[in-house]
mmCIF file of C-alpha atoms and ligand atoms in Angstrom:
data_model
loop_
_atom_site.group_PDB
_atom_site.id
_atom_site.type_symbol
_atom_site.label_atom_id
_atom_site.label_comp_id
_atom_site.label_asym_id
_atom_site.label_seq_id
_atom_site.Cartn_x
_atom_site.Cartn_y
_atom_site.Cartn_z
ATOM 1 C CA MET A 14 -48.026 -109.702 104.173
ATOM 2 C CA GLY A 15 -47.163 -106.609 106.135
ATOM 3 C CA GLN A 16 -44.505 -104.095 106.949
ATOM 4 C CA VAL A 17 -41.463 -106.371 106.970
ATOM 5 C CA LYS A 18 -39.765 -106.745 103.604
ATOM 6 C CA LEU A 19 -37.409 -109.593 102.784
ATOM 7 C CA ILE A 20 -34.385 -108.644 100.708
ATOM 8 C CA VAL A 21 -32.935 -111.991 99.698
ATOM 9 C CA SER A 22 -29.502 -112.136 98.052
ATOM 10 C CA ASN A 23 -29.067 -115.235 95.916
ATOM 11 C CA TRP A 24 -25.326 -115.331 95.345
ATOM 12 C CA LYS A 25 -25.688 -118.472 93.180
ATOM 13 C CA MET A 26 -22.301 -120.116 92.385
ATOM 14 C CA ASN A 27 -20.401 -116.849 92.723
ATOM 15 C CA LEU A 28 -17.728 -115.313 94.980
ATOM 16 C CA ASP A 29 -14.691 -116.968 96.539
ATOM 17 C CA SER A 30 -13.849 -116.720 100.255
ATOM 18 C CA LYS A 31 -11.972 -113.455 99.853
ATOM 19 C CA GLN A 32 -14.709 -111.805 97.815
ATOM 20 C CA ALA A 33 -17.432 -113.030 100.176
ATOM 21 C CA THR A 34 -15.472 -111.711 103.179
ATOM 22 C CA ARG A 35 -15.118 -108.328 101.511
ATOM 23 C CA LEU A 36 -18.821 -108.102 100.648
ATOM 24 C CA ILE A 37 -19.952 -109.140 104.131
ATOM 25 C CA THR A 38 -17.459 -106.739 105.761
ATOM 26 C CA ASN A 39 -18.908 -103.898 103.682
ATOM 27 C CA LEU A 40 -22.496 -104.936 104.424
ATOM 28 C CA LYS A 41 -21.777 -105.018 108.148
ATOM 29 C CA LYS A 42 -20.637 -101.390 107.985
ATOM 30 C CA LEU A 43 -23.941 -100.272 106.450
ATOM 31 C CA LYS A 44 -25.647 -97.966 108.901
ATOM 32 C CA LYS A 45 -28.872 -96.970 107.241
ATOM 33 C CA ILE A 46 -30.519 -100.248 106.282
ATOM 34 C CA HIS A 47 -34.223 -99.535 105.958
ATOM 35 C CA PRO A 48 -35.771 -100.400 109.366
ATOM 36 C CA ASN A 49 -38.396 -102.694 107.840
ATOM 37 C CA PHE A 50 -35.944 -104.672 105.711
ATOM 38 C CA LYS A 51 -34.561 -108.096 106.569
ATOM 39 C CA ASN A 52 -31.222 -108.664 104.854
ATOM 40 C CA ILE A 53 -31.087 -112.378 103.975
ATOM 41 C CA ILE A 54 -28.008 -113.788 102.235
ATOM 42 C CA CYS A 55 -27.892 -117.169 100.496
ATOM 43 C CA PRO A 56 -24.305 -118.143 99.574
ATOM 44 C CA GLN A 57 -23.215 -121.392 97.934
ATOM 45 C CA PHE A 58 -22.796 -124.241 100.449
ATOM 46 C CA MET A 59 -18.999 -124.052 100.786
ATOM 47 C CA LEU A 60 -19.222 -120.390 101.820
ATOM 48 C CA ILE A 61 -21.918 -120.893 104.461
ATOM 49 C CA PRO A 62 -19.630 -121.693 107.460
ATOM 50 C CA LEU A 63 -17.428 -118.695 106.631
ATOM 51 C CA VAL A 64 -20.363 -116.301 106.209
ATOM 52 C CA SER A 65 -21.974 -117.684 109.363
ATOM 53 C CA ARG A 66 -18.833 -116.782 111.329
ATOM 54 C CA LEU A 67 -18.590 -113.326 109.792
ATOM 55 C CA ILE A 68 -22.132 -112.066 110.241
ATOM 56 C CA ASN A 69 -23.808 -110.475 113.174
ATOM 57 C CA GLN A 70 -27.132 -112.271 113.175
ATOM 58 C CA ASN A 71 -29.100 -109.215 114.248
ATOM 59 C CA GLN A 72 -28.056 -107.561 111.039
ATOM 60 C CA ILE A 73 -27.726 -110.292 108.433
ATOM 61 C CA ILE A 74 -29.734 -113.517 108.226
ATOM 62 C CA LEU A 75 -28.287 -116.583 106.564
ATOM 63 C CA GLY A 76 -30.012 -118.842 104.057
ATOM 64 C CA SER A 77 -28.991 -121.590 101.635
ATOM 65 C CA GLN A 78 -29.811 -122.176 97.983
ATOM 66 C CA ASP A 79 -31.081 -125.743 98.407
ATOM 67 C CA CYS A 80 -31.080 -128.747 100.734
ATOM 68 C CA HIS A 81 -31.972 -132.428 100.534
ATOM 69 C CA TYR A 82 -35.333 -133.727 101.805
ATOM 70 C CA ILE A 83 -33.795 -136.690 103.670
ATOM 71 C CA ASN A 84 -31.894 -136.213 106.925
ATOM 72 C CA GLU A 85 -28.795 -138.217 106.038
ATOM 73 C CA GLY A 86 -27.637 -141.156 103.962
ATOM 74 C CA ALA A 87 -26.232 -142.228 100.625
ATOM 75 C CA TYR A 88 -26.910 -139.039 98.671
ATOM 76 C CA THR A 89 -23.583 -138.128 97.076
ATOM 77 C CA GLY A 90 -23.179 -134.437 96.484
ATOM 78 C CA ASP A 91 -26.223 -133.366 98.502
ATOM 79 C CA THR A 92 -26.393 -131.302 101.687
ATOM 80 C CA SER A 93 -28.475 -132.029 104.764
ATOM 81 C CA ILE A 94 -30.603 -129.570 106.665
ATOM 82 C CA LYS A 95 -28.842 -130.602 109.865
ATOM 83 C CA LEU A 96 -25.646 -128.914 108.705
ATOM 84 C CA LEU A 97 -27.559 -125.878 107.514
ATOM 85 C CA LYS A 98 -29.042 -125.540 110.987
ATOM 86 C CA GLU A 99 -25.644 -126.061 112.632
ATOM 87 C CA ASN A 100 -24.423 -123.140 110.553
ATOM 88 C CA ASN A 101 -27.314 -120.863 111.520
ATOM 89 C CA CYS A 102 -29.261 -120.901 108.267
ATOM 90 C CA LYS A 103 -32.823 -119.703 108.764
ATOM 91 C CA TYR A 104 -34.091 -119.740 105.162
ATOM 92 C CA VAL A 105 -33.721 -122.213 102.288
ATOM 93 C CA ILE A 106 -34.389 -121.369 98.638
ATOM 94 C CA ILE A 107 -36.281 -124.297 97.129
ATOM 95 C CA GLY A 108 -37.131 -125.035 93.495
ATOM 96 C CA HIS A 109 -35.165 -122.262 91.828
ATOM 97 C CA SER A 110 -35.638 -122.584 88.060
ATOM 98 C CA GLU A 111 -31.899 -123.208 87.648
ATOM 99 C CA ARG A 112 -32.205 -126.272 89.898
ATOM 100 C CA ARG A 113 -35.411 -127.365 88.192
ATOM 101 C CA HIS A 114 -33.640 -127.104 84.839
ATOM 102 C CA ASN A 115 -30.063 -128.204 85.626
ATOM 103 C CA HIS A 116 -30.885 -130.871 88.208
ATOM 104 C CA LYS A 117 -34.246 -132.035 86.881
ATOM 105 C CA GLU A 118 -36.037 -131.042 90.072
ATOM 106 C CA THR A 119 -39.722 -131.742 89.637
ATOM 107 C CA ASP A 120 -42.626 -130.197 91.554
ATOM 108 C CA SER A 121 -42.843 -133.367 93.634
ATOM 109 C CA ILE A 122 -39.177 -133.090 94.705
ATOM 110 C CA VAL A 123 -39.736 -129.414 95.466
ATOM 111 C CA ARG A 124 -42.749 -130.333 97.615
ATOM 112 C CA LYS A 125 -40.731 -132.885 99.599
ATOM 113 C CA LYS A 126 -38.026 -130.317 100.221
ATOM 114 C CA VAL A 127 -40.546 -127.664 101.286
ATOM 115 C CA GLU A 128 -42.122 -130.083 103.761
ATOM 116 C CA HIS A 129 -38.721 -131.112 105.095
ATOM 117 C CA VAL A 130 -37.652 -127.491 105.604
ATOM 118 C CA LEU A 131 -40.909 -126.677 107.419
ATOM 119 C CA LEU A 132 -40.617 -129.766 109.601
ATOM 120 C CA ASN A 133 -37.177 -128.552 110.627
ATOM 121 C CA LYS A 134 -38.577 -125.115 111.461
ATOM 122 C CA LEU A 135 -36.627 -123.257 108.790
ATOM 123 C CA LYS A 136 -38.370 -121.037 106.260
ATOM 124 C CA PRO A 137 -38.614 -122.185 102.642
ATOM 125 C CA ILE A 138 -38.424 -119.596 99.872
ATOM 126 C CA VAL A 139 -40.325 -121.464 97.184
ATOM 127 C CA CYS A 140 -39.627 -120.351 93.625
ATOM 128 C CA VAL A 141 -42.300 -120.450 90.941
ATOM 129 C CA GLY A 142 -42.375 -118.921 87.483
ATOM 130 C CA GLU A 143 -43.226 -119.464 83.857
ATOM 131 C CA SER A 144 -41.058 -119.663 80.730
ATOM 132 C CA LEU A 145 -41.291 -117.102 77.939
ATOM 133 C CA LYS A 146 -43.136 -119.591 75.759
ATOM 134 C CA GLN A 147 -45.693 -120.181 78.499
ATOM 135 C CA ARG A 148 -46.113 -116.435 79.038
ATOM 136 C CA LYS A 149 -46.567 -115.770 75.312
ATOM 137 C CA SER A 150 -49.033 -118.595 74.815
ATOM 138 C CA ASN A 151 -51.058 -117.264 77.754
ATOM 139 C CA LYS A 152 -50.570 -120.478 79.710
ATOM 140 C CA TYR A 153 -48.720 -118.758 82.566
ATOM 141 C CA LYS A 154 -51.641 -118.578 84.977
ATOM 142 C CA TYR A 155 -52.339 -122.264 84.557
ATOM 143 C CA ILE A 156 -48.624 -123.089 85.018
ATOM 144 C CA LEU A 157 -48.300 -120.977 88.145
ATOM 145 C CA LYS A 158 -51.405 -122.457 89.753
ATOM 146 C CA LYS A 159 -50.107 -125.918 88.954
ATOM 147 C CA GLN A 160 -46.750 -125.138 90.564
ATOM 148 C CA LEU A 161 -48.427 -123.674 93.648
ATOM 149 C CA ASN A 162 -50.750 -126.624 93.893
ATOM 150 C CA ASN A 163 -47.957 -129.177 93.576
ATOM 151 C CA CYS A 164 -45.275 -127.480 95.656
ATOM 152 C CA ILE A 165 -47.085 -125.852 98.583
ATOM 153 C CA PRO A 166 -48.531 -127.872 101.478
ATOM 154 C CA THR A 167 -51.822 -126.797 103.088
ATOM 155 C CA ASN A 168 -52.229 -124.746 106.254
ATOM 156 C CA GLN A 169 -48.705 -123.316 106.307
ATOM 157 C CA ASN A 170 -48.762 -119.626 107.067
ATOM 158 C CA HIS A 171 -45.656 -117.422 106.711
ATOM 159 C CA ILE A 172 -44.324 -119.432 103.792
ATOM 160 C CA VAL A 173 -42.293 -117.371 101.283
ATOM 161 C CA ILE A 174 -43.243 -117.526 97.610
ATOM 162 C CA ALA A 175 -40.769 -116.075 95.126
ATOM 163 C CA TYR A 176 -42.288 -115.312 91.747
ATOM 164 C CA GLU A 177 -39.405 -115.543 89.284
ATOM 165 C CA PRO A 178 -40.434 -115.615 85.625
ATOM 166 C CA ILE A 179 -37.710 -117.659 83.910
ATOM 167 C CA TRP A 180 -37.536 -115.158 81.045
ATOM 168 C CA SER A 181 -36.631 -112.428 83.493
ATOM 169 C CA ILE A 182 -33.744 -114.117 85.309
ATOM 170 C CA GLY A 183 -30.437 -112.539 84.302
ATOM 171 C CA SER A 184 -31.991 -111.092 81.134
ATOM 172 C CA GLY A 185 -32.650 -107.476 82.079
ATOM 173 C CA LEU A 186 -36.329 -108.045 81.258
ATOM 174 C CA VAL A 187 -38.761 -107.281 84.059
ATOM 175 C CA PRO A 188 -42.538 -107.752 84.029
ATOM 176 C CA THR A 189 -44.678 -104.630 84.330
ATOM 177 C CA LEU A 190 -45.954 -103.594 87.744
ATOM 178 C CA ASN A 191 -49.427 -104.732 86.695
ATOM 179 C CA GLU A 192 -48.086 -108.106 85.638
ATOM 180 C CA ILE A 193 -46.384 -108.571 89.025
ATOM 181 C CA ASN A 194 -49.553 -107.574 90.842
ATOM 182 C CA GLU A 195 -51.607 -109.939 88.701
ATOM 183 C CA ILE A 196 -49.442 -112.838 89.891
ATOM 184 C CA TYR A 197 -49.639 -111.613 93.474
ATOM 185 C CA SER A 198 -53.463 -111.621 93.319
ATOM 186 C CA LEU A 199 -53.519 -115.023 91.644
ATOM 187 C CA THR A 200 -51.219 -116.429 94.334
ATOM 188 C CA LYS A 201 -53.220 -114.882 97.169
ATOM 189 C CA LEU A 202 -56.510 -116.235 95.884
ATOM 190 C CA PHE A 203 -55.109 -119.649 95.078
ATOM 191 C CA LEU A 204 -53.389 -120.125 98.433
ATOM 192 C CA ARG A 205 -56.456 -118.959 100.347
ATOM 193 C CA ASN A 206 -58.931 -121.110 98.442
ATOM 194 C CA ASN A 207 -56.857 -124.215 97.875
ATOM 195 C CA LYS A 208 -54.247 -124.311 100.626
ATOM 196 C CA LYS A 209 -55.966 -122.527 103.526
ATOM 197 C CA ILE A 210 -53.070 -120.066 103.644
ATOM 198 C CA LYS A 211 -53.872 -116.448 104.480
ATOM 199 C CA ASP A 212 -50.493 -115.027 105.451
ATOM 200 C CA PHE A 213 -47.561 -115.484 103.168
ATOM 201 C CA TYR A 214 -44.639 -113.444 101.887
ATOM 202 C CA PHE A 215 -44.603 -112.718 98.177
ATOM 203 C CA LEU A 216 -41.251 -111.848 96.605
ATOM 204 C CA TYR A 217 -40.471 -110.824 93.074
ATOM 205 C CA GLY A 218 -37.219 -112.056 91.476
ATOM 206 C CA GLY A 219 -35.621 -111.607 88.051
ATOM 207 C CA SER A 220 -33.258 -108.800 86.961
ATOM 208 C CA VAL A 221 -33.931 -106.753 90.092
ATOM 209 C CA ASN A 222 -31.591 -103.776 90.426
ATOM 210 C CA SER A 223 -31.524 -100.656 92.580
ATOM 211 C CA GLU A 224 -33.589 -98.693 90.055
ATOM 212 C CA ASN A 225 -36.421 -101.069 89.321
ATOM 213 C CA PHE A 226 -36.492 -102.290 92.940
ATOM 214 C CA LYS A 227 -37.867 -98.995 94.281
ATOM 215 C CA LYS A 228 -40.606 -98.889 91.652
ATOM 216 C CA ILE A 229 -41.577 -102.497 92.276
ATOM 217 C CA LEU A 230 -41.607 -102.137 96.056
ATOM 218 C CA ASP A 231 -43.538 -98.848 96.062
ATOM 219 C CA ASN A 232 -46.102 -99.783 93.414
ATOM 220 C CA THR A 233 -46.920 -103.445 93.880
ATOM 221 C CA ASP A 234 -47.971 -105.738 96.720
ATOM 222 C CA VAL A 235 -44.619 -107.524 96.961
ATOM 223 C CA ASP A 236 -43.027 -108.211 100.347
ATOM 224 C CA GLY A 237 -39.496 -107.973 98.999
ATOM 225 C CA ALA A 238 -37.215 -109.363 96.324
ATOM 226 C CA LEU A 239 -34.991 -112.295 95.421
ATOM 227 C CA ILE A 240 -31.905 -110.750 93.886
ATOM 228 C CA GLY A 241 -29.180 -112.519 91.893
ATOM 229 C CA GLY A 242 -26.659 -110.448 89.915
ATOM 230 C CA ALA A 243 -27.232 -107.131 91.724
ATOM 231 C CA SER A 244 -26.670 -108.763 95.114
ATOM 232 C CA LEU A 245 -23.001 -109.379 94.231
ATOM 233 C CA ASN A 246 -22.347 -105.703 93.638
ATOM 234 C CA PHE A 247 -21.948 -103.802 96.903
ATOM 235 C CA LYS A 248 -23.024 -100.436 95.453
ATOM 236 C CA GLU A 249 -26.214 -101.959 94.076
ATOM 237 C CA ILE A 250 -27.194 -103.977 97.139
ATOM 238 C CA LYS A 251 -26.369 -100.985 99.347
ATOM 239 C CA LYS A 252 -28.821 -98.816 97.389
ATOM 240 C CA ILE A 253 -31.430 -101.561 97.613
ATOM 241 C CA LEU A 254 -31.015 -102.104 101.364
ATOM 242 C CA THR A 255 -30.981 -98.409 102.188
ATOM 243 C CA LYS A 256 -33.669 -97.641 99.577
ATOM 244 C CA SER A 257 -31.542 -94.701 98.395
HETATM 245 P P1 PGA B 14 -31.078 -112.148 88.676
HETATM 246 O O1 PGA B 14 -31.368 -113.571 89.364
HETATM 247 O O2 PGA B 14 -31.419 -111.095 89.706
HETATM 248 O O3 PGA B 14 -29.616 -112.187 88.340
HETATM 249 O O4 PGA B 14 -31.958 -112.064 87.486
HETATM 250 C C1 PGA B 14 -32.433 -113.756 90.249
HETATM 251 C C2 PGA B 14 -32.526 -115.182 90.652
HETATM 252 O O5 PGA B 14 -32.323 -116.059 89.804
HETATM 253 O O6 PGA B 14 -32.806 -115.496 91.827
#
């Protein structure tokens, strides 16, 4: 989409208060964050108030890993966007494959959440991606278009799409640069022709580390990365954020 790159840490269900405090304290001391990078951190819900208090919002931007699509009510175990806003969250990851798999989140639930997040003027980071079986049977393009069609509303510029092939998450396997660019082009064409969206952020996610990150950022059209495991390791995330 342009110069600004989004470096999104997905902490998943990791870190306790002490560990999160230590990581944020170290991140705040980082001097040479690349000037075009936005450092976005998505902790688990219980850590959000703590992280919100610790960060300087010019330096670190807060996001969450999910939210409900209804404002409030009898939804045991869910979290409302109102509380995310109260705690300064600006981004919400929606439709991560772990939520689709573990919590049976369908495309239609993802779509409701995306619309709810947009209505509340936060930015959704919408995850899409194919399984290994779908990739091998050459169905991945069809699957991705279907996910984009079902999950993304029309006429919404500046939406964030995170392409996360399921086979790549936590596996150490990363698609080739050409494969990432193929999905970028498919997404661009599909969103322009079917959703009237011209400007969007395109992130890659799945086994990103400091080494492959540089190659991916310098040789593909991505606007940043969604990073799980490596985002918990200060040395790794430091190298990523300073592009060193
Ligand atoms: P990973 O996770 O970087 O540990 O593969 C990425 C993600 O699931 O968002």
